[in-house]
Coordinates of C-alpha atoms and ligand atoms in Angstrom, one line a residue:
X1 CA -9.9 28.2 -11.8
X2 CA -10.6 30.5 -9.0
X3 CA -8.2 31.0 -5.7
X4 CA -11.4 30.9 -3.8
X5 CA -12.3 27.5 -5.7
X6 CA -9.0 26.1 -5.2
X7 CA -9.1 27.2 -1.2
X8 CA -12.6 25.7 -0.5
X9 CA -11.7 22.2 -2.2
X10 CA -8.6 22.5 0.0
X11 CA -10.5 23.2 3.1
X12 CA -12.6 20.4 2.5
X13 CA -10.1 18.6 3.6
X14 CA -9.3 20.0 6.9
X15 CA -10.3 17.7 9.9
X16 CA -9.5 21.0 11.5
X17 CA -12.8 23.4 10.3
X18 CA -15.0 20.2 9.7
X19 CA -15.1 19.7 13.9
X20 CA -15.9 23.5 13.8
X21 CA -18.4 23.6 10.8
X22 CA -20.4 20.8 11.4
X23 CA -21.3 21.8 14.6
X24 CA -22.5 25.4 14.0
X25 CA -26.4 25.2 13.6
X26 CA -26.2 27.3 10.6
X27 CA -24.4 24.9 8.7
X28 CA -26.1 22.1 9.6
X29 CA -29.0 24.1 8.4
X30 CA -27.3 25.6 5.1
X31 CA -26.6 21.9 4.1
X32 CA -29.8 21.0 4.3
X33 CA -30.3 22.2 0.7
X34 CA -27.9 19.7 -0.7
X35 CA -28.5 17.2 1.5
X36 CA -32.0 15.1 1.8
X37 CA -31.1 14.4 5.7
X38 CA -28.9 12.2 8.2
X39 CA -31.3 9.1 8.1
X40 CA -32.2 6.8 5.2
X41 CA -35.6 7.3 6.3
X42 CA -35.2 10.8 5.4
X43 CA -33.3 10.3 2.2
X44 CA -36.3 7.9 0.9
X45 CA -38.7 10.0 1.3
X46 CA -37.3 12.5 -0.6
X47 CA -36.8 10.0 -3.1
X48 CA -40.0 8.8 -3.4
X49 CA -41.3 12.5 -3.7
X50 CA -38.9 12.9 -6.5
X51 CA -40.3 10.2 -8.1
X52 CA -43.7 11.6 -7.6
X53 CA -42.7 14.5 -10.0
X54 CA -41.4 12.5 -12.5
X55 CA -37.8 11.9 -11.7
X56 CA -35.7 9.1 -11.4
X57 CA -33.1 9.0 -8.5
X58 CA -29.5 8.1 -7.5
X59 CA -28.5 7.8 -3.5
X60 CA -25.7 8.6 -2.3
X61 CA -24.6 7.8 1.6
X62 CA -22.3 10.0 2.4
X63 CA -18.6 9.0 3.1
X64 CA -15.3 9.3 1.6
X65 CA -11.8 8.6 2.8
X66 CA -12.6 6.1 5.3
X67 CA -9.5 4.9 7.4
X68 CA -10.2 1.7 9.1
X69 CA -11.7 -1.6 7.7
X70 CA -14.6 -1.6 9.9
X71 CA -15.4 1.7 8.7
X72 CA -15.3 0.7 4.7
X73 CA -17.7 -2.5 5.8
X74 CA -20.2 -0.4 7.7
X75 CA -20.2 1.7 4.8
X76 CA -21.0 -1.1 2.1
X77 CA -23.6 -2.9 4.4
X78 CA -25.5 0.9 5.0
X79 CA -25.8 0.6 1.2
X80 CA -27.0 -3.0 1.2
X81 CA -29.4 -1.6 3.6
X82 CA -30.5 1.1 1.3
X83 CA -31.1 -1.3 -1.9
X84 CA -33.3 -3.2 0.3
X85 CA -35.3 -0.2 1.5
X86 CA -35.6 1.2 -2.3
X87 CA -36.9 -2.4 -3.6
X88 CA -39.3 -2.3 -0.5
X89 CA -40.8 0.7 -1.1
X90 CA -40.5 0.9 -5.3
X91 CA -38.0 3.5 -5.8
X92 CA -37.1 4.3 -9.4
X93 CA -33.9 5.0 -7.8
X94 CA -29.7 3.2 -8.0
X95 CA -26.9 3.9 -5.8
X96 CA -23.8 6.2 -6.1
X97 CA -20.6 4.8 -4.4
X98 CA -17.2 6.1 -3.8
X99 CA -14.7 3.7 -3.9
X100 CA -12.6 6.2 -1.0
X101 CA -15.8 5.0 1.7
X102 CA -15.5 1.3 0.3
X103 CA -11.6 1.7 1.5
X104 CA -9.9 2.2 -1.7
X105 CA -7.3 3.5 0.8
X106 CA -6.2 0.5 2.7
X107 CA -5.9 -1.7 -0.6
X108 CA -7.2 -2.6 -3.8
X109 CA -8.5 -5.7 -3.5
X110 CA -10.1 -5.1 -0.1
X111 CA -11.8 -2.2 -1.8
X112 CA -13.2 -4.6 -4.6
X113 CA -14.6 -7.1 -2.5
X114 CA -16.1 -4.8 -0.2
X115 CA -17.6 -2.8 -3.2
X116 CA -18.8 -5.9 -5.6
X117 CA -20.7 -7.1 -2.3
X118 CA -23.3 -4.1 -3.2
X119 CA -22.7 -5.1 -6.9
X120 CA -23.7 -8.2 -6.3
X121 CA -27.0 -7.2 -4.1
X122 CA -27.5 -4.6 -6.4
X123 CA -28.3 -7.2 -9.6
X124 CA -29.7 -9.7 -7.7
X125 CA -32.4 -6.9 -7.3
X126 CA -32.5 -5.4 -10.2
X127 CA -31.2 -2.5 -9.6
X128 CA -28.0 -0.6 -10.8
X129 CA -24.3 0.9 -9.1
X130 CA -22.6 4.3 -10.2
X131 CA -19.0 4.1 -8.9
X132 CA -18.5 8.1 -8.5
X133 CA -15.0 9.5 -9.4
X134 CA -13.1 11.5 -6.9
X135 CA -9.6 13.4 -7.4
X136 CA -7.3 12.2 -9.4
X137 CA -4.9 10.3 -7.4
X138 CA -7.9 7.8 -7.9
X139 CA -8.3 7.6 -10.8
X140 CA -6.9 4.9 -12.6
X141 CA -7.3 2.8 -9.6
X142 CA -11.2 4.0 -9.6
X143 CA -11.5 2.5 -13.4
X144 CA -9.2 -0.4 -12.9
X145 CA -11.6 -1.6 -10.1
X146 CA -14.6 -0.5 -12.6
X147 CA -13.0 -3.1 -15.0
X148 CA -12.9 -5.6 -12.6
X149 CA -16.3 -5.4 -11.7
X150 CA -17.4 -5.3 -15.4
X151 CA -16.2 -8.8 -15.9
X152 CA -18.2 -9.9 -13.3
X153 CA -21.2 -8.1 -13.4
X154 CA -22.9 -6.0 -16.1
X155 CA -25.1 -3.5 -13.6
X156 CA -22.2 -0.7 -12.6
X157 CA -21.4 2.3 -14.5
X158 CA -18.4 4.6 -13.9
X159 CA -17.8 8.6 -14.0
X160 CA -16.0 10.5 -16.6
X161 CA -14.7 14.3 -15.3
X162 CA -14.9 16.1 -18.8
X163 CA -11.5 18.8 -17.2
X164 CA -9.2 15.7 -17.6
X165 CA -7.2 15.3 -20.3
X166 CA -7.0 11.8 -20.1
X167 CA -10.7 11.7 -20.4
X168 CA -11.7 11.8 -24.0
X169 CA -9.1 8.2 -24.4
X170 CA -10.0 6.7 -21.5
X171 CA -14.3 7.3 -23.0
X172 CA -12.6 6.1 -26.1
X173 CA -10.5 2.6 -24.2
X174 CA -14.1 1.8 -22.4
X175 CA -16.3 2.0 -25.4
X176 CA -14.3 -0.4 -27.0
X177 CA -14.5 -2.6 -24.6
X178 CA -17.6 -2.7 -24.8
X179 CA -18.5 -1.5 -20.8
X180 CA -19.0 2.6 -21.7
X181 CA -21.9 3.3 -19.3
X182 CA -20.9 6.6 -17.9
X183 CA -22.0 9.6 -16.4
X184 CA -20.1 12.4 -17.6
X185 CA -19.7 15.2 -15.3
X186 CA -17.1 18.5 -15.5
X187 CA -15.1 17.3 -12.0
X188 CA -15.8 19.1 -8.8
X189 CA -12.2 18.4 -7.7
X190 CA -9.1 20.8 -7.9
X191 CA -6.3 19.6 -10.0
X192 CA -3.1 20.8 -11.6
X193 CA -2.7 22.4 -14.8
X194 CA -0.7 20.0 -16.0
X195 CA -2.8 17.1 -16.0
X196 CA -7.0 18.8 -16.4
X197 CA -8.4 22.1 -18.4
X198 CA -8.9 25.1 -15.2
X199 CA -10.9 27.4 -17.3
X200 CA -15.0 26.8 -17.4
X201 CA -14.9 27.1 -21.2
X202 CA -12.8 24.5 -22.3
X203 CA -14.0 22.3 -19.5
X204 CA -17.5 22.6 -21.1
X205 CA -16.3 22.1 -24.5
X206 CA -14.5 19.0 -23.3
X207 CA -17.7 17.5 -21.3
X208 CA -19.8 18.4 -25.2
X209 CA -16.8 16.2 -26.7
X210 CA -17.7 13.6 -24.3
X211 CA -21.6 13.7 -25.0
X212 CA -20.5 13.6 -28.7
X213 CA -18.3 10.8 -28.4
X214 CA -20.8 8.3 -26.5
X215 CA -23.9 9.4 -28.2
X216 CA -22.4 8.8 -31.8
X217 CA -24.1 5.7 -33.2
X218 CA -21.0 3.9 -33.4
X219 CA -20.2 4.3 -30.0
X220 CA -24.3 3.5 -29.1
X221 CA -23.8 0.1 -31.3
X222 CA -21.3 -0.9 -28.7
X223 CA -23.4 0.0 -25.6
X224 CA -22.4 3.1 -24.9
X225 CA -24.8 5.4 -22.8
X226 CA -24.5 8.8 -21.5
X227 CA -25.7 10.2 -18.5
X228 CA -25.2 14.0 -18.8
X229 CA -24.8 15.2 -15.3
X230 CA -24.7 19.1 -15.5
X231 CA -26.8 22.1 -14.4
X232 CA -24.9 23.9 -17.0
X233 CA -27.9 25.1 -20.0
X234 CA -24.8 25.2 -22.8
X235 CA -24.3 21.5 -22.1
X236 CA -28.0 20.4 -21.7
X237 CA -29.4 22.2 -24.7
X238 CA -26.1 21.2 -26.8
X239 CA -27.0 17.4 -25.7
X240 CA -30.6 17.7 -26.2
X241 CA -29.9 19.5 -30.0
X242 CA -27.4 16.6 -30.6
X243 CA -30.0 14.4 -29.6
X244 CA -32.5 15.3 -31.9
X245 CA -30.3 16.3 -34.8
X246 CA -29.4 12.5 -34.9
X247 CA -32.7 11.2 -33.6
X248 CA -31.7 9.8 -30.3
X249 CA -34.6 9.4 -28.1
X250 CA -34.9 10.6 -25.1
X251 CA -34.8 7.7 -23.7
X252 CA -31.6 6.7 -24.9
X253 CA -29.8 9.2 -22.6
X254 CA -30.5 10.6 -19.1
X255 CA -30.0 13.9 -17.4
X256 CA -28.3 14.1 -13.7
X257 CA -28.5 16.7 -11.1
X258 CA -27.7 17.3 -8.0
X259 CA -30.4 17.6 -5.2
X260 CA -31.6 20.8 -4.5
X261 CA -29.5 22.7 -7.4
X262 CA -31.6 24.3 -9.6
X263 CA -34.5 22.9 -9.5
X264 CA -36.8 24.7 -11.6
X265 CA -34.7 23.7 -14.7
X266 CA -34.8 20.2 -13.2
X267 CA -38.5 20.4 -13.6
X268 CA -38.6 21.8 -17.0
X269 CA -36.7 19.5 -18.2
X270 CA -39.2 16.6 -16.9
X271 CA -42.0 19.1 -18.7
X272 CA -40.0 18.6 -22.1
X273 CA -39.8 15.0 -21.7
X274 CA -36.5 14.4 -20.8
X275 CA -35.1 11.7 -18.2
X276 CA -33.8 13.6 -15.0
X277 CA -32.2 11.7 -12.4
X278 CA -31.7 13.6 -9.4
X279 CA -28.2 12.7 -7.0
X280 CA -29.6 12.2 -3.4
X281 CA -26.8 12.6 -0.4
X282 CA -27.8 11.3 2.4
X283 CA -26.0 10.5 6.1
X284 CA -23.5 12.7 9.1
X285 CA -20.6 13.1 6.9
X286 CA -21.7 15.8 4.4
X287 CA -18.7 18.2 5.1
X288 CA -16.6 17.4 2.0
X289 CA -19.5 17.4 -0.1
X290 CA -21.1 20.5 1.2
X291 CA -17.6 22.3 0.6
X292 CA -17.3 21.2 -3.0
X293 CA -20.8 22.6 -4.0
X294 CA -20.1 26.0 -1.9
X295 CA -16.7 26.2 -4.1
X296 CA -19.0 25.8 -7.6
X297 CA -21.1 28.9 -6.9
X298 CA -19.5 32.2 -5.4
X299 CA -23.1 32.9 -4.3
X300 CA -23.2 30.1 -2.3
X301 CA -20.6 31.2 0.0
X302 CA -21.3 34.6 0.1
X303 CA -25.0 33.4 1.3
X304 CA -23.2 31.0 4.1
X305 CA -20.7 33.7 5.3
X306 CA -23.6 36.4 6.0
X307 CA -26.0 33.7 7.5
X308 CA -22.4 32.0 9.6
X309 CA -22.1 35.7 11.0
X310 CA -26.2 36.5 11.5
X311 CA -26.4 33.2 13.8
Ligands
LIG401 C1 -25.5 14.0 -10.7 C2 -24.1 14.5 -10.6 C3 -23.1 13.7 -10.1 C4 -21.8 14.1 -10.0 N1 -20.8 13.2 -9.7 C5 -19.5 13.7 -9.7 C6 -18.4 12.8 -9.5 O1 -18.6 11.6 -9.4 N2 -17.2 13.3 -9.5 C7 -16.9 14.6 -9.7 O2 -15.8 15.0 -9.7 N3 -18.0 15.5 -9.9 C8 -19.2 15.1 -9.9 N4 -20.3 16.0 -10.1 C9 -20.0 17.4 -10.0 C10 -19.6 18.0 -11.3 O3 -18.3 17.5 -11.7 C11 -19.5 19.6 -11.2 O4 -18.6 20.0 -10.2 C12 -20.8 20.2 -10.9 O5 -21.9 19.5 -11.5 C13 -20.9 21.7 -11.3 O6 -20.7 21.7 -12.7 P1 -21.9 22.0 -13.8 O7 -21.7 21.1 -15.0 O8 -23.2 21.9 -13.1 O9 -21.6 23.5 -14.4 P2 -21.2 24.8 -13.7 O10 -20.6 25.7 -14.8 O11 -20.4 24.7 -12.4 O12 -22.6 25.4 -13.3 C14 -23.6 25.8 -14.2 C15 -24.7 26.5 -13.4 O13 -25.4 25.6 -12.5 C16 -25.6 26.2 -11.2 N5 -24.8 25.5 -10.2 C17 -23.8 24.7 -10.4 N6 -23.3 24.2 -9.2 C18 -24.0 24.8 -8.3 C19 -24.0 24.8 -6.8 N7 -23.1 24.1 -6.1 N8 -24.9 25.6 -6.2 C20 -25.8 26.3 -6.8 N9 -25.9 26.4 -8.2 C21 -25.0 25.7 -8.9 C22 -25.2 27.6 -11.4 O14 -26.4 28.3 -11.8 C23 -24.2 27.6 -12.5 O15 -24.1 28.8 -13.1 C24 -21.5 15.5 -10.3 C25 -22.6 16.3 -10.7 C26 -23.8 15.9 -10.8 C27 -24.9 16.8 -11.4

């Protein structure tokens, strides 16, 4: 993994640079790309116009680390108010939650009952939760509140990050449970050797290990289902040729990107016939989430730097 990767992710956390980034107009403007808007308003309608080409949608409200209780409960009621604005206006779209903005910090079980509330809204309307998985002092707290919810309700799914080693038993543990509905992703987070895979070709050979594992009809007779959430063409044309090697449909598996990340493949995909869901940020706190996809793609920076310095 890169130094320049490892020092982004770091200064995504820094309370320090967010005050100072966030209020430069450049990088308000920069993070427009990844980020459909401040308003729900905003985030629906590009939603709905993802819909419109042919692609379903996940929406995320921005948040993550939150510090006070009030904070974690404004949080889950934004969301409540977002499922009722999707099943207003007929969005093919779920929710993405992080269990840090639903106060995962302040307790466990004040987490889960803040968190199940959306759950709860979510199936009484049809719709679906994706608990999103952040670094890894979270995460077996993150699935141990995933298995809570599962024995309540049947309409959440969790994340898997493909560079942990842990990954490939804890797809295994879930499966045979019988609650493996995942979205499997690389990770976006910076983590020690010691515990995740730092170089991009093992990573990717661990995230097609995943795809393997939950597509394999054994795994698909127990519920599993894969959401393959990667702009990476090795991974999406390995899925797709697994796919049809073993005549899985299409619809049997889904796509995921992230919004405004390459976008013409997003499209082709659609062409080919292929379920695309696209993950829609939304909301004032996009900092973190901005600095984790500047830290994916050199280019990214590089572009940010020479338009921080043009302003
Ligand atoms: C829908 C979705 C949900 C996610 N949820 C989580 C989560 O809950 N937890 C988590 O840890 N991670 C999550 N991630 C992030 C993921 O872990 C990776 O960090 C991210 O997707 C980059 O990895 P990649 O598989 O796209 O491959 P990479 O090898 O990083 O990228 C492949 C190619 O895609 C393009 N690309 C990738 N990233 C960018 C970018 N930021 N800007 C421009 N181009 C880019 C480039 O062309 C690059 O060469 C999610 C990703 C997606 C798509």
């Amino acid at each position: 993994m890169s130094l320049m990767r490892t020092t982004l992710i770091a200064l995504s956390r820094s309370r320090g640079l967010q005050d100072l980034i966030v209020r430069v107009p450049v990088s308000r403007r920069m993070a427009r790309r990844f980020v459909s808007g401040e308003t729900l308003e905003e985030a629906l309608a590009a939603v709905l116009n993802l819909n419109r080409q042919g692609m379903l949608a996940t929406l995320d409200h921005l948040g993550e680390n939150v510090t006070s209780h009030a904070e974690a409960i404004a949080a889950a009621d934004e969301y409540l108010l977002a499922l009722e604005a999707l099943q207003q206006a007929g969005a093919r779209c779920n929710v993405s939650v992080k269990l840090t903005q639903m106060g995962l910090d302040l307790g466990e079980d004040f987490c889960f009952s803040n968190v199940s509330r959306i759950v709860r809204r979510a199936a009484e309307l049809g719709n679906f939760v994706r608990i999103d998985m952040e670094g890894s002092p979270y995460t077996a707290r993150t699935l141990a509140i995933y298995r809570r919810l599962r024995r309540q309700f049947a309409n959440c799914g969790i994340v898997i990050q493909a560079y942990l080693h842990r990954s490939q038993a804890d797809v295994e543990a879930l499966i045979a449970e019988g609650i493996g509905h995942f979205r499997l992703c690389k990770g976006a987070y910076d983590e020690p050797a010691s515990i995740a895979y730092r170089d991009r070709p093992t990573v990717t050979r661990a995230l097609n290990a995943l795809v393997c594992t939950c597509l394999a009809p054994e795994s698909r007779a127990r519920g599993a289902y894969a959401a393959v959430a990667s702009h990476d063409e090795e991974v999406i044309n390995f899925t797709a040729a697994y796919a049809y090697h073993h005549d899985i449909p299409p619809t049997a598996y889904e796509f995921q990107m992230l919004y405004g990340i390459r976008r013409e493949l997003q499209a082709a995909l659609v062409r080919r016939g292929y379920q695309m869901r696209i993950y829609v940020p939304y909301g004032t706190h996009w900092y973190p989430y901005f600095m984790r996809r500047l830290a994916e793609r050199p280019a990214n920076l590089l572009f940010f730097l020479r338009a921080l310095v043009g302003d």
